[in-house]
Amino acid sequence: MKTREQLTDLISQMTLQEKIDMVHGNELFATKAVERLGIPAFRSSDGPRGVRKEFEKDTWKDIGLTFDYTSYLPCNTALAATWNRELARSTGQILGKEARGRGKDMILAPGINIMRTPLCGRSFEYMGEDPHLAGELAVELVQGIEEYDVSSCLKHFAANNQEVRRLDVDVEVSERALREIYFPAFEAAVTRGKAKGVMGAYNKLRGTHCCHNEYLLKQVLRDEWGFEGIVVSDWGGVHSTKEAMENGLDMEMSVTNNFDEYYMANPLKEAIEKGEYPIELLDEKIMHILTVMNELHMLDGERKSGSYNDIEDKQALRRTAEESIVLLKNEESILPLDAKKIKRLLVVGENANRRQAPGGGSAEIKALYEITPLLGLHMLLGGNTEITYHPGYYNMDIGNIWANTGDGENGQADSIDASVEPKKKTTPEEKKALEEKMNAKYLAEVLEEAKTADAVIYVGGLTHDYDTEGQDRADMKLPYGQDKLICELLHVRPDTVVTLLAGSPVDMSAWLDKAQTVCLHWYAGMEGGYALAEALFGRINPSGHLPETFPIHESDCPAVVLGEYPGGDKVRYGEDIFVGYRYYDTYEVKTAFPFGYGLSYTDFVMSGLQAVVSEANRVQVSFCISNVGDRAGADVAQIYVSDKFPKVKKASKELKAFEKVYLEPGETKKITLQLDERAFMYYDEKKGCFRVEPGTYSILLAKSAEEIVDVAEVVIA
Ligand code: BGC
């Protein structure tokens, strides 16, 4: 590795043009090398679910390689649903190894924005609604990625919580909500995870675009959190040379191929030549980039090589998919199904047979393979069960702004041009008429088949026509007329196993009370379909828990009730710190399923909670957890903190620690967790810092935000 002096010396040898080349894209996903001085180009790739396919250097045309198929990883919501730090670490390691294997220097992941509204199209790329859960997992992911001499890139910093007007919406949010809700996952990933990259968001915060927002990039990120890595813009997120130069951006990337005209290209060079900015300001940015390159061993030939599609990694990906499955309802213990008793299985629902990897926007993946639920069921059941599949509802892939333009080009360049109409293959009216016609036909067929099947599994939910970059959902309803189909199916077969694949909450109110069994799975990666089959047939015991509240209806959501969503030019976060369960809980609003919720095929008992305060307001929490059922399984013990007599407004409880615990039947484990002082702090806007309000706090041991099993009290000084 080079010393800082050597890097300074390197900078002193560079011409202005060479410096300029390093701070902006010269390809869609790379800067230009300074070959003369042995400084390579800096290559990045999306993204959160694996390494993206290769595009041409200057167009969004898929090159069509046969060797850029990669692992398709579970989306971040799935990962968050595991509540398992070890799996976040292994997912990061696979992502880092594959990024390196594909020759990348920075992987544009993880996405860690907080889910402010269930309708946000990119929720599936993020880790739910709680800053502590997202932060804990982000730290592991980042460290896993960076083990392979690849930089992570935390995105999108900050307050990037909707796709409606994503390029220019101006977020108005209190300092306290930023500090307590929207920042902590970024803060943890920077201060503890030591992330080497951060991506500025498209939106504005308090009037200034996040990619050149001095408060975010200089004051918070660099000065307060000590970030030493690279701040890269979102693609096309820069709007001013001056602001980008002065307010903390290091590298400008965009979606167009006029590379020399980028704000940080010729316009910056000319301004420097005119003396508008001191060269030292540019040198600072070069130092950030060289520091990361140096740490990634890009300058010394000592760099780790990666690899991709390793067989052994598939096991880890399968485990993550398995642990992400959330059992929401299982009355009459319909699940797990017994394969020996099922000679004829009917599988209904187009998601059973749909590959999800290619969708979603920049999170798309050219997967080496993807086991769909239907394939997974076939693989698991083998030759003794006859499986009949029926799509059940008609899903006409409507296409959206990201759809292929027909000449092999991906629509990403258009996606940041508000004047370009989404490329719909058909009008909404045509779509509706066709859907109704086909659905009526399908429904009659399905109901007939359902009468004679030994078991019926429904696999529906959302697709990346809905969970996607560039647009939010209009509501939480299941698309493609699924509610009607599920209702009718449950009428004929009340024992239908309803499974939903989605990256964000859906409204189940049309049929939830009639369903005996509901199981939620996500865009869970290339092994996802097999994991689902394993869960339904009891090969594994579901242990996923919701990383986000499932409200009954989108109009219940705090962003709508107390704040604004989607807003206009501005969006006011009037709900303040009351995001997700912090709102539903404090304001006593009924939910469909609470944050942290998830069932198992076995039963767990948690008891004996003790909380002991030591120096500096550190609290040691201990309790016992037992598996009192007859199957091995895992539960998530959740520790919430509640201020008994708050003098300032506070959520009635906040998650501050958690542990996923594996137990054999009859086994008991004693668990000890530590809370540090920050767990008892709130952000005092007047003083401009986190602060403890001395007093009595309840420590709640819980199975979800709504199921408290034990309470202890501590006095915090
Ligand atoms: C997205 C980013 C992505 C970038 C590069 C943008 O449209 O917002 O998340 O990393 O494109 O593809």
XYZ file of C-alpha atoms and ligand atoms in Angstrom:
729
model
C 0.000 0.000 0.000
C 1.128 3.528 -0.625
C 1.568 6.054 2.159
C -0.400 9.275 2.227
C 2.786 11.122 1.235
C 3.135 8.905 -1.813
C -0.466 9.637 -2.777
C 0.155 13.355 -2.357
C 3.205 12.990 -4.542
C 1.154 11.143 -7.160
C -1.370 13.971 -7.205
C 1.408 16.509 -7.666
C 2.447 14.708 -10.861
C -1.009 14.840 -12.418
C -2.094 17.326 -15.046
C -5.376 19.175 -14.648
C -6.933 17.062 -17.403
C -5.868 13.849 -15.671
C -7.452 15.024 -12.451
C -10.643 15.974 -14.253
C -10.720 12.515 -15.834
C -10.879 10.951 -12.405
C -13.890 12.869 -11.113
C -16.454 12.045 -13.765
C -17.675 9.108 -15.796
C -15.980 8.484 -19.096
C -18.140 5.442 -19.655
C -21.553 4.750 -18.140
C -19.936 2.793 -15.329
C -16.275 3.865 -15.294
C -13.937 6.809 -15.071
C -10.850 7.194 -17.253
C -7.518 5.697 -16.240
C -4.379 7.799 -15.875
C -2.205 5.152 -17.426
C 0.926 7.272 -17.414
C 0.906 7.182 -13.602
C -0.446 3.669 -13.128
C -3.875 4.845 -11.940
C -6.540 2.534 -13.323
C -10.088 3.434 -14.323
C -12.609 3.134 -11.492
C -15.301 0.633 -12.448
C -18.648 0.255 -10.766
C -21.709 -1.882 -11.256
C -25.178 -2.227 -9.838
C -26.215 -3.362 -7.553
C -28.096 -4.572 -4.611
C -29.143 -8.049 -5.833
C -25.935 -9.128 -7.503
C -23.598 -7.828 -10.170
C -25.437 -6.405 -13.141
C -24.856 -7.466 -16.756
C -22.387 -5.610 -18.975
C -23.547 -2.688 -21.055
C -21.723 -1.060 -23.894
C -19.427 1.681 -22.632
C -21.564 4.509 -23.896
C -25.047 3.180 -24.495
C -27.498 1.213 -22.401
C -27.270 -1.654 -24.845
C -26.805 -5.067 -23.318
C -23.611 -6.384 -24.933
C -25.114 -9.844 -24.932
C -22.152 -11.591 -23.362
C -22.402 -15.226 -22.378
C -20.112 -14.772 -19.404
C -21.849 -12.084 -17.382
C -24.458 -14.352 -15.837
C -24.131 -14.064 -12.076
C -25.685 -15.010 -8.797
C -29.060 -13.468 -8.146
C -29.093 -12.568 -4.453
C -32.125 -12.150 -2.219
C -33.333 -8.541 -2.285
C -32.617 -6.427 0.777
C -36.146 -6.733 2.159
C -35.697 -10.503 2.120
C -32.358 -10.164 3.849
C -33.842 -7.861 6.456
C -36.627 -10.391 7.050
C -34.025 -12.940 8.153
C -32.957 -10.683 11.047
C -29.727 -12.601 10.786
C -26.413 -10.746 10.887
C -24.463 -13.808 9.800
C -26.524 -14.060 6.618
C -26.066 -10.344 5.931
C -22.328 -10.945 6.208
C -22.345 -13.960 3.858
C -24.564 -12.112 1.373
C -22.088 -9.230 1.412
C -19.185 -11.601 0.906
C -20.832 -13.157 -2.133
C -21.650 -9.733 -3.545
C -18.094 -8.521 -3.005
C -16.517 -11.674 -4.374
C -18.673 -11.605 -7.503
C -18.148 -7.880 -8.061
C -14.410 -8.459 -7.880
C -14.786 -11.560 -10.037
C -16.427 -9.410 -12.656
C -13.650 -6.848 -12.447
C -15.506 -4.141 -10.538
C -14.094 -1.700 -8.018
C -17.350 -0.521 -6.488
C -20.654 -2.328 -6.157
C -23.558 0.112 -6.014
C -25.050 -1.434 -2.899
C -26.469 -1.745 -0.317
C -29.683 0.268 -0.563
C -30.570 1.335 2.953
C -33.256 3.978 2.731
C -35.987 3.682 5.323
C -39.394 2.584 4.092
C -41.427 5.728 4.772
C -44.379 4.571 2.716
C -45.275 1.040 1.648
C -45.894 2.373 -1.859
C -42.294 3.332 -2.663
C -41.350 1.396 -5.788
C -37.835 0.690 -4.549
C -38.778 -0.627 -1.104
C -37.581 -4.071 -2.196
C -34.046 -2.693 -2.532
C -34.055 -1.421 1.045
C -34.222 -2.967 4.485
C -37.583 -2.037 5.875
C -38.698 0.636 8.273
C -36.454 0.405 11.298
C -33.108 2.218 11.541
C -31.610 -0.199 14.059
C -32.410 -3.340 12.068
C -31.263 -1.738 8.795
C -28.081 -0.412 10.421
C -27.087 -3.690 12.039
C -27.466 -5.614 8.797
C -25.891 -2.888 6.661
C -22.716 -3.002 8.755
C -22.372 -6.742 8.089
C -23.181 -6.388 4.402
C -20.655 -3.614 3.899
C -17.894 -5.439 5.738
C -18.683 -8.618 3.797
C -18.491 -6.788 0.457
C -15.278 -4.976 1.298
C -13.444 -8.155 2.364
C -12.943 -8.686 -1.356
C -11.097 -5.447 -2.110
C -14.263 -3.942 -3.542
C -15.907 -0.770 -2.314
C -19.523 -0.802 -1.225
C -21.681 2.214 -2.044
C -24.385 3.113 0.456
C -27.377 4.468 -1.363
C -29.171 6.779 -1.634
C -28.035 9.449 0.818
C -30.460 10.790 2.019
C -34.229 10.978 2.551
C -34.754 9.162 -0.717
C -38.079 7.598 0.081
C -40.248 7.800 -2.992
C -39.989 7.373 -6.731
C -42.695 9.905 -7.555
C -40.779 13.009 -8.717
C -37.655 11.275 -7.568
C -35.312 13.567 -9.460
C -36.357 16.832 -7.954
C -38.765 16.386 -5.072
C -37.644 18.612 -2.220
C -37.826 16.879 1.152
C -38.685 18.939 4.178
C -37.962 16.949 7.277
C -37.045 17.799 10.846
C -33.487 17.466 12.028
C -34.660 15.041 14.660
C -36.312 12.709 12.150
C -33.165 12.738 10.012
C -30.962 11.923 12.978
C -33.220 9.296 14.534
C -34.865 7.678 11.515
C -33.232 8.412 8.167
C -29.540 8.680 9.083
C -28.719 5.894 11.562
C -28.333 3.061 9.042
C -25.963 5.245 6.976
C -24.181 6.365 10.112
C -23.657 2.784 11.313
C -22.462 1.626 7.893
C -19.967 4.502 7.751
C -18.713 4.630 11.337
C -18.816 0.917 12.196
C -18.936 -0.705 8.753
C -16.250 1.649 7.358
C -18.012 1.855 4.002
C -15.733 3.258 1.333
C -18.483 4.645 -0.880
C -21.665 6.666 -0.567
C -24.057 7.608 -3.348
C -25.903 10.910 -3.203
C -29.642 10.676 -3.770
C -31.547 12.157 -6.710
C -33.943 14.177 -4.565
C -33.392 17.503 -2.871
C -33.151 17.951 0.851
C -34.144 21.371 2.165
C -33.855 22.951 -1.234
C -30.549 21.463 -2.457
C -29.989 18.300 -4.468
C -28.489 15.601 -2.250
C -25.611 14.944 -4.656
C -24.249 18.379 -3.840
C -25.739 19.128 -0.494
C -23.172 20.667 1.801
C -25.011 19.782 4.979
C -25.279 16.106 4.044
C -21.940 15.537 2.385
C -19.597 17.823 4.252
C -21.072 18.508 7.645
C -22.697 15.171 8.454
C -20.848 12.612 6.369
C -17.293 13.911 6.455
C -17.072 16.126 9.527
C -19.332 14.290 11.943
C -19.012 10.673 10.818
C -15.423 10.898 9.619
C -16.124 9.433 6.175
C -12.920 9.155 4.146
C -14.188 7.418 1.026
C -15.751 8.454 -2.262
C -19.031 10.309 -2.641
C -20.409 9.391 -6.037
C -23.487 10.969 -7.555
C -26.522 8.984 -8.499
C -26.560 8.603 -12.259
C -27.617 12.016 -13.525
C -28.013 13.424 -10.021
C -25.687 16.405 -10.527
C -27.164 19.743 -11.561
C -24.446 22.310 -10.973
C -20.684 22.413 -11.384
C -20.330 24.924 -8.590
C -22.398 23.018 -6.054
C -20.842 19.695 -6.960
C -17.381 21.179 -6.687
C -17.925 23.034 -3.440
C -20.396 20.891 -1.564
C -18.661 17.562 -1.172
C -19.179 15.447 -4.319
C -16.149 13.481 -5.547
C -17.321 11.733 -8.675
C -20.087 12.532 -11.124
C -21.782 9.698 -12.969
C -24.693 9.926 -15.371
C -26.859 8.078 -17.853
C -25.857 9.961 -21.013
C -22.749 9.560 -23.132
C -21.755 13.205 -23.500
C -19.048 12.487 -20.948
C -16.952 15.594 -21.656
C -19.955 17.786 -21.007
C -20.707 16.434 -17.549
C -20.708 19.173 -14.898
C -17.470 17.792 -13.467
C -15.792 17.425 -16.902
C -14.999 20.305 -19.284
C -17.135 22.884 -17.441
C -15.142 22.194 -14.284
C -11.832 22.245 -16.108
C -12.621 25.604 -17.687
C -13.737 27.059 -14.366
C -10.521 25.959 -12.695
C -8.489 27.417 -15.533
C -10.327 30.681 -15.008
C -9.386 30.532 -11.355
C -12.917 30.043 -10.079
C -11.868 27.232 -7.735
C -8.531 26.523 -6.108
C -6.841 23.398 -7.412
C -6.595 22.189 -3.792
C -10.342 21.625 -3.814
C -9.992 19.268 -6.766
C -6.962 17.622 -5.163
C -9.079 16.811 -2.110
C -11.472 14.835 -4.311
C -8.594 13.070 -6.042
C -7.211 12.194 -2.617
C -10.544 10.617 -1.615
C -10.573 8.538 -4.797
C -6.909 7.549 -4.549
C -7.312 6.660 -0.874
C -10.047 4.173 -1.753
C -8.088 2.843 -4.731
C -5.106 2.400 -2.448
C -7.131 0.575 0.206
C -8.585 -1.681 -2.487
C -5.017 -2.438 -3.584
C -5.680 -1.041 -7.035
C -2.341 0.748 -6.994
C 0.011 -1.948 -5.744
C -0.732 -5.233 -7.478
C -1.636 -6.911 -4.175
C -5.332 -7.078 -4.885
C -7.517 -10.091 -4.173
C -9.114 -11.664 -7.179
C -12.745 -12.596 -6.925
C -14.836 -15.233 -8.629
C -18.472 -15.710 -9.439
C -21.106 -18.404 -9.565
C -19.203 -20.519 -7.042
C -21.139 -23.669 -6.202
C -20.614 -23.351 -2.459
C -22.202 -19.899 -2.417
C -25.493 -21.295 -3.629
C -25.931 -22.984 -0.258
C -25.542 -19.660 1.544
C -27.979 -17.989 -0.840
C -30.460 -20.776 -0.262
C -30.143 -20.384 3.494
C -30.852 -16.682 3.259
C -33.895 -17.356 1.096
C -35.087 -19.984 3.587
C -34.723 -17.707 6.568
C -36.462 -14.825 4.816
C -39.796 -16.616 4.481
C -42.392 -15.175 6.842
C -45.266 -17.370 7.970
C -48.119 -14.933 8.581
C -50.996 -17.281 9.325
C -51.277 -21.017 9.890
C -54.622 -21.921 11.403
C -55.464 -25.589 11.850
C -51.764 -26.262 11.273
C -52.360 -26.750 7.553
C -48.664 -26.211 7.065
C -46.372 -27.959 6.733
C -47.936 -30.064 4.018
C -47.262 -33.769 4.016
C -45.871 -34.810 0.632
C -46.906 -38.438 1.186
C -50.552 -37.465 1.350
C -50.549 -35.375 -1.802
C -50.865 -37.279 -5.035
C -52.159 -34.345 -7.028
C -51.081 -30.809 -6.226
C -52.591 -27.770 -7.892
C -50.349 -24.730 -8.065
C -52.189 -21.530 -8.998
C -50.741 -18.099 -9.702
C -48.498 -16.617 -12.334
C -45.754 -15.789 -9.857
C -45.206 -19.524 -9.415
C -43.756 -19.635 -12.886
C -42.229 -16.177 -13.257
C -38.563 -15.360 -13.108
C -38.099 -12.146 -11.200
C -34.368 -11.513 -11.605
C -34.528 -9.467 -14.824
C -36.847 -6.775 -13.413
C -36.930 -3.854 -11.047
C -34.785 -1.223 -12.776
C -31.099 -0.923 -11.966
C -31.463 -3.852 -9.533
C -32.091 -6.212 -12.476
C -29.941 -9.319 -12.641
C -28.891 -11.565 -15.501
C -29.116 -14.628 -13.304
C -27.142 -17.782 -13.937
C -30.409 -19.496 -13.059
C -33.492 -18.815 -11.002
C -35.521 -21.484 -9.303
C -39.121 -20.344 -9.536
C -41.612 -21.632 -6.949
C -43.000 -24.047 -9.528
C -39.579 -25.434 -10.325
C -38.777 -25.633 -6.615
C -41.930 -27.638 -5.932
C -41.142 -30.027 -8.779
C -37.562 -30.434 -7.572
C -38.628 -31.134 -4.018
C -41.599 -33.414 -4.639
C -40.000 -35.576 -7.286
C -42.009 -38.190 -9.144
C -44.643 -39.169 -6.625
C -46.779 -36.067 -6.823
C -48.486 -34.887 -9.953
C -48.274 -31.102 -10.128
C -50.763 -29.155 -12.198
C -49.972 -25.515 -12.750
C -52.424 -22.819 -13.724
C -51.477 -19.132 -13.961
C -54.861 -18.272 -12.428
C -54.730 -14.608 -13.379
C -53.618 -12.902 -16.511
C -50.466 -10.881 -16.145
C -49.772 -8.948 -19.236
C -46.325 -7.543 -18.743
C -47.171 -3.886 -19.289
C -43.612 -2.722 -19.364
C -42.555 0.552 -17.842
C -39.925 3.194 -18.252
C -37.233 0.550 -17.833
C -38.534 -1.713 -20.539
C -36.310 -2.550 -23.428
C -36.786 0.018 -26.166
C -36.926 -2.612 -28.861
C -33.463 -1.938 -30.260
C -31.821 -3.855 -27.453
C -31.396 -0.751 -25.373
C -32.444 -0.556 -21.731
C -34.529 2.502 -20.825
C -32.273 3.773 -18.045
C -31.257 6.921 -19.900
C -34.919 7.825 -20.351
C -35.650 7.051 -16.737
C -34.223 10.355 -15.587
C -35.909 12.389 -18.291
C -39.263 13.527 -16.953
C -40.467 14.442 -20.449
C -40.216 10.848 -21.674
C -43.471 8.955 -21.354
C -43.204 5.477 -19.851
C -43.073 2.852 -22.551
C -46.296 1.001 -22.026
C -46.916 -1.786 -24.465
C -50.618 -1.217 -24.131
C -53.014 1.361 -22.659
C -54.413 0.807 -19.156
C -57.906 0.449 -20.669
C -56.796 -2.212 -23.159
C -54.969 -3.970 -20.390
C -57.983 -3.970 -18.089
C -60.313 -5.340 -20.777
C -57.901 -8.124 -21.677
C -57.286 -8.945 -18.033
C -60.988 -9.244 -17.313
C -61.613 -11.493 -20.298
C -58.724 -13.805 -19.549
C -59.311 -13.843 -15.809
C -62.935 -14.977 -16.210
C -61.780 -17.902 -18.316
C -58.929 -18.754 -15.958
C -61.138 -18.556 -12.882
C -63.593 -21.164 -14.170
C -60.732 -23.508 -15.051
C -58.973 -23.066 -11.720
C -62.082 -23.650 -9.623
C -62.791 -26.847 -11.509
C -59.243 -28.128 -10.966
C -59.252 -27.080 -7.318
C -62.206 -29.296 -6.444
C -60.317 -32.517 -7.087
C -56.738 -31.631 -6.088
C -55.332 -33.058 -2.851
C -53.840 -29.666 -2.028
C -53.841 -26.199 -3.562
C -50.955 -23.764 -3.319
C -51.485 -20.216 -4.498
C -48.407 -18.206 -5.525
C -49.274 -14.597 -6.286
C -48.253 -11.158 -5.068
C -46.424 -8.404 -6.922
C -43.956 -8.341 -9.783
C -41.350 -5.831 -10.868
C -44.024 -4.035 -12.848
C -44.934 -2.777 -9.377
C -41.851 -3.187 -7.190
C -39.657 -1.097 -9.435
C -37.373 1.841 -9.752
C -38.882 4.936 -11.322
C -42.447 4.630 -10.090
C -44.400 4.076 -6.894
C -47.468 1.901 -6.599
C -50.827 3.649 -6.695
C -52.130 1.518 -3.835
C -51.336 -1.638 -1.880
C -53.858 -3.818 -3.692
C -52.793 -7.023 -5.339
C -52.694 -6.442 -9.097
C -54.092 -8.556 -11.951
C -57.449 -9.195 -10.274
C -55.911 -11.496 -7.672
C -58.251 -10.578 -4.798
C -61.253 -11.974 -6.631
C -59.414 -15.131 -7.590
C -58.155 -15.740 -4.051
C -61.635 -15.151 -2.593
C -63.236 -17.621 -4.981
C -60.495 -20.141 -4.507
C -60.840 -19.964 -0.734
C -64.574 -20.433 -1.117
C -64.070 -23.706 -2.976
C -60.940 -24.728 -1.090
C -60.657 -23.065 2.331
C -57.445 -25.010 2.865
C -55.706 -23.238 -0.036
C -52.190 -22.292 1.021
C -51.870 -18.635 0.054
C -48.322 -17.505 -0.615
C -47.420 -14.022 -1.756
C -44.194 -12.927 -3.370
C -43.549 -9.211 -2.931
C -40.900 -6.690 -2.012
C -43.204 -4.427 -0.054
C -46.470 -4.595 1.916
C -49.695 -5.597 0.183
C -53.329 -5.237 1.192
C -54.866 -8.619 2.040
C -58.098 -7.326 3.539
C -60.317 -8.739 0.770
C -59.665 -12.322 1.869
C -57.368 -12.424 4.908
C -60.059 -13.514 7.366
C -61.015 -16.402 5.074
C -57.502 -17.685 4.533
C -56.219 -20.230 7.014
C -52.683 -20.081 5.769
C -50.654 -17.144 4.485
C -46.980 -17.248 3.753
C -44.908 -14.323 2.523
C -41.822 -14.683 0.416
C -39.799 -12.100 -1.413
C -37.631 -11.644 -4.479
C -35.488 -14.132 -2.676
C -32.758 -14.811 -5.166
C -31.889 -17.696 -7.435
C -32.695 -20.336 -4.805
C -35.912 -18.646 -3.666
C -38.396 -21.053 -5.236
C -36.741 -24.082 -3.707
C -36.673 -22.411 -0.288
C -40.409 -21.790 -0.535
C -41.079 -25.437 -1.404
C -38.954 -26.512 1.550
C -40.914 -24.273 3.901
C -44.317 -25.412 2.647
C -43.372 -29.080 2.993
C -41.622 -28.741 6.336
C -38.058 -29.399 5.217
C -37.245 -26.141 6.942
C -39.072 -24.255 9.621
C -39.972 -20.662 8.668
C -38.154 -18.093 10.774
C -38.508 -14.811 8.884
C -39.984 -11.795 10.626
C -41.394 -8.679 8.999
C -38.876 -5.840 8.673
C -41.790 -3.481 8.070
C -45.369 -3.079 9.242
C -48.084 -4.338 6.938
C -50.772 -1.664 7.382
C -54.366 -2.611 6.677
C -54.625 0.089 4.034
C -52.163 2.564 2.518
C -54.288 5.440 3.820
C -53.374 4.321 7.367
C -49.754 5.128 6.694
C -48.267 7.976 8.808
C -46.794 9.700 5.769
C -50.372 10.157 4.558
C -52.110 10.761 7.902
C -49.616 13.133 9.510
C -47.362 14.112 6.666
C -47.538 14.385 2.920
C -47.191 11.741 0.310
C -46.383 11.974 -2.533
C -46.423 15.765 -2.120
C -45.775 18.151 -4.979
C -42.527 19.971 -5.659
C -41.998 19.672 -1.933
C -42.850 16.814 0.330
C -43.241 17.570 4.007
C -42.426 14.715 6.379
C -45.015 15.891 8.920
C -45.090 12.493 10.614
C -41.596 13.347 11.822
C -40.135 10.473 13.885
C -43.387 8.499 13.752
C -42.416 6.212 10.903
C -43.641 2.612 10.679
C -44.424 0.934 13.994
C -43.342 4.071 15.834
C -46.577 5.545 14.503
C -48.963 2.566 14.527
C -47.932 1.775 18.069
C -47.946 5.259 19.558
C -51.183 6.296 17.883
C -52.798 2.892 18.480
C -53.624 2.237 14.841
C -54.542 -1.345 14.034
C -52.284 -3.082 11.523
C -52.686 -6.177 9.376
C -49.340 -7.530 10.611
C -46.970 -5.683 12.906
C -43.285 -5.019 12.473
C -41.231 -7.948 13.721
C -44.021 -10.477 13.249
C -43.489 -14.039 12.035
C -44.745 -17.515 12.990
C -43.010 -20.870 13.176
C -44.001 -24.542 13.063
C -42.800 -24.811 16.657
C -43.495 -22.723 19.769
C -41.045 -20.573 21.674
C -41.274 -19.251 25.188
C -39.227 -16.242 26.275
C -38.948 -15.461 29.967
C -36.848 -14.292 32.892
C -36.007 -10.850 31.539
C -33.421 -8.986 33.583
C -31.876 -5.610 32.879
C -28.888 -4.296 34.817
C -27.467 -0.804 34.427
C -23.703 -0.405 34.567
C -21.364 2.535 34.000
C -22.110 5.145 31.388
C -25.729 4.079 31.177
C -24.875 0.775 29.567
C -27.536 -1.843 30.174
C -27.052 -5.579 30.114
C -30.237 -7.396 29.181
C -30.621 -11.134 29.707
C -33.465 -13.597 29.293
C -34.162 -17.226 28.435
C -35.706 -18.581 25.297
C -36.985 -22.146 24.968
C -38.305 -24.212 22.117
C -41.322 -25.945 23.659
C -42.552 -27.563 20.447
C -41.395 -30.662 18.645
C -39.431 -29.204 15.739
C -36.139 -27.399 15.584
C -36.538 -23.738 14.707
C -35.471 -20.159 15.246
C -37.160 -17.167 16.788
C -36.189 -13.513 16.876
C -36.001 -12.008 20.344
C -36.638 -8.273 20.040
C -35.709 -5.724 22.688
C -37.580 -2.442 22.598
C -36.951 0.540 24.849
C -39.784 2.718 26.106
C -39.445 5.943 28.083
C -41.983 5.690 30.927
C -42.475 9.408 31.496
C -41.158 11.239 28.416
C -40.881 14.994 28.638
C -40.466 15.323 24.890
C -42.550 13.508 22.278
C -41.298 9.995 21.755
C -42.489 6.832 20.078
C -44.036 4.487 22.601
C -41.241 2.015 21.912
C -38.187 1.615 19.707
C -36.216 -1.443 18.704
C -32.738 -1.276 20.217
C -31.446 -4.866 20.128
C -32.370 -8.228 18.637
C -31.035 -11.721 18.325
C -32.052 -14.624 16.170
C -31.851 -17.799 18.237
C -31.797 -21.411 16.941
C -33.165 -24.084 19.233
C -33.636 -27.823 19.048
C -36.926 -29.163 20.432
C -36.874 -28.850 24.222
C -33.739 -26.704 24.187
C -33.370 -23.514 26.244
C -30.729 -20.836 25.783
C -29.814 -17.892 27.925
C -29.241 -14.787 25.838
C -27.386 -11.677 26.928
C -27.513 -8.459 24.926
C -25.963 -5.058 25.540
C -27.614 -1.690 25.123
C -25.377 1.303 25.034
C -26.341 4.804 26.071
C -27.481 5.737 22.581
C -30.392 3.305 23.033
C -31.841 5.761 25.549
C -31.103 8.962 23.681
C -33.183 11.208 21.512
C -31.942 13.981 19.253
C -32.284 17.354 20.940
C -32.740 19.871 18.133
C -32.032 22.870 20.341
C -28.724 21.522 21.576
C -27.918 19.919 18.229
C -26.915 16.553 19.665
C -28.171 13.230 20.993
C -29.056 13.433 24.646
C -30.369 11.235 27.439
C -33.440 12.230 29.322
C -32.755 10.817 32.795
C -35.568 8.709 34.217
C -37.190 5.303 34.212
C -37.223 3.254 31.036
C -39.016 0.015 30.315
C -37.072 -2.707 28.576
C -39.494 -4.804 26.589
C -38.774 -8.343 25.483
C -40.985 -8.945 22.471
C -41.842 -11.261 19.605
C -43.063 -8.374 17.471
C -43.834 -4.692 17.962
C -47.260 -5.768 19.196
C -46.406 -8.830 21.269
C -44.530 -8.013 24.432
C -43.691 -11.068 26.502
C -41.779 -9.599 29.437
C -40.918 -6.184 30.865
C -38.101 -4.920 33.084
C -37.343 -1.404 34.265
C -34.112 0.542 34.506
C -33.269 3.973 35.790
C -31.014 5.914 33.463
C -29.060 8.789 34.943
C -30.217 4.419 -9.588
C -29.046 3.920 -8.786
C -28.157 3.090 -9.664
C -27.702 3.929 -10.843
C -26.782 3.200 -11.802
C -29.809 5.076 -10.893
O -30.894 5.247 -11.727
O -30.985 5.313 -8.826
O -29.491 3.190 -7.673
O -27.078 2.589 -8.929
O -28.851 4.309 -11.577
O -27.455 2.250 -12.541
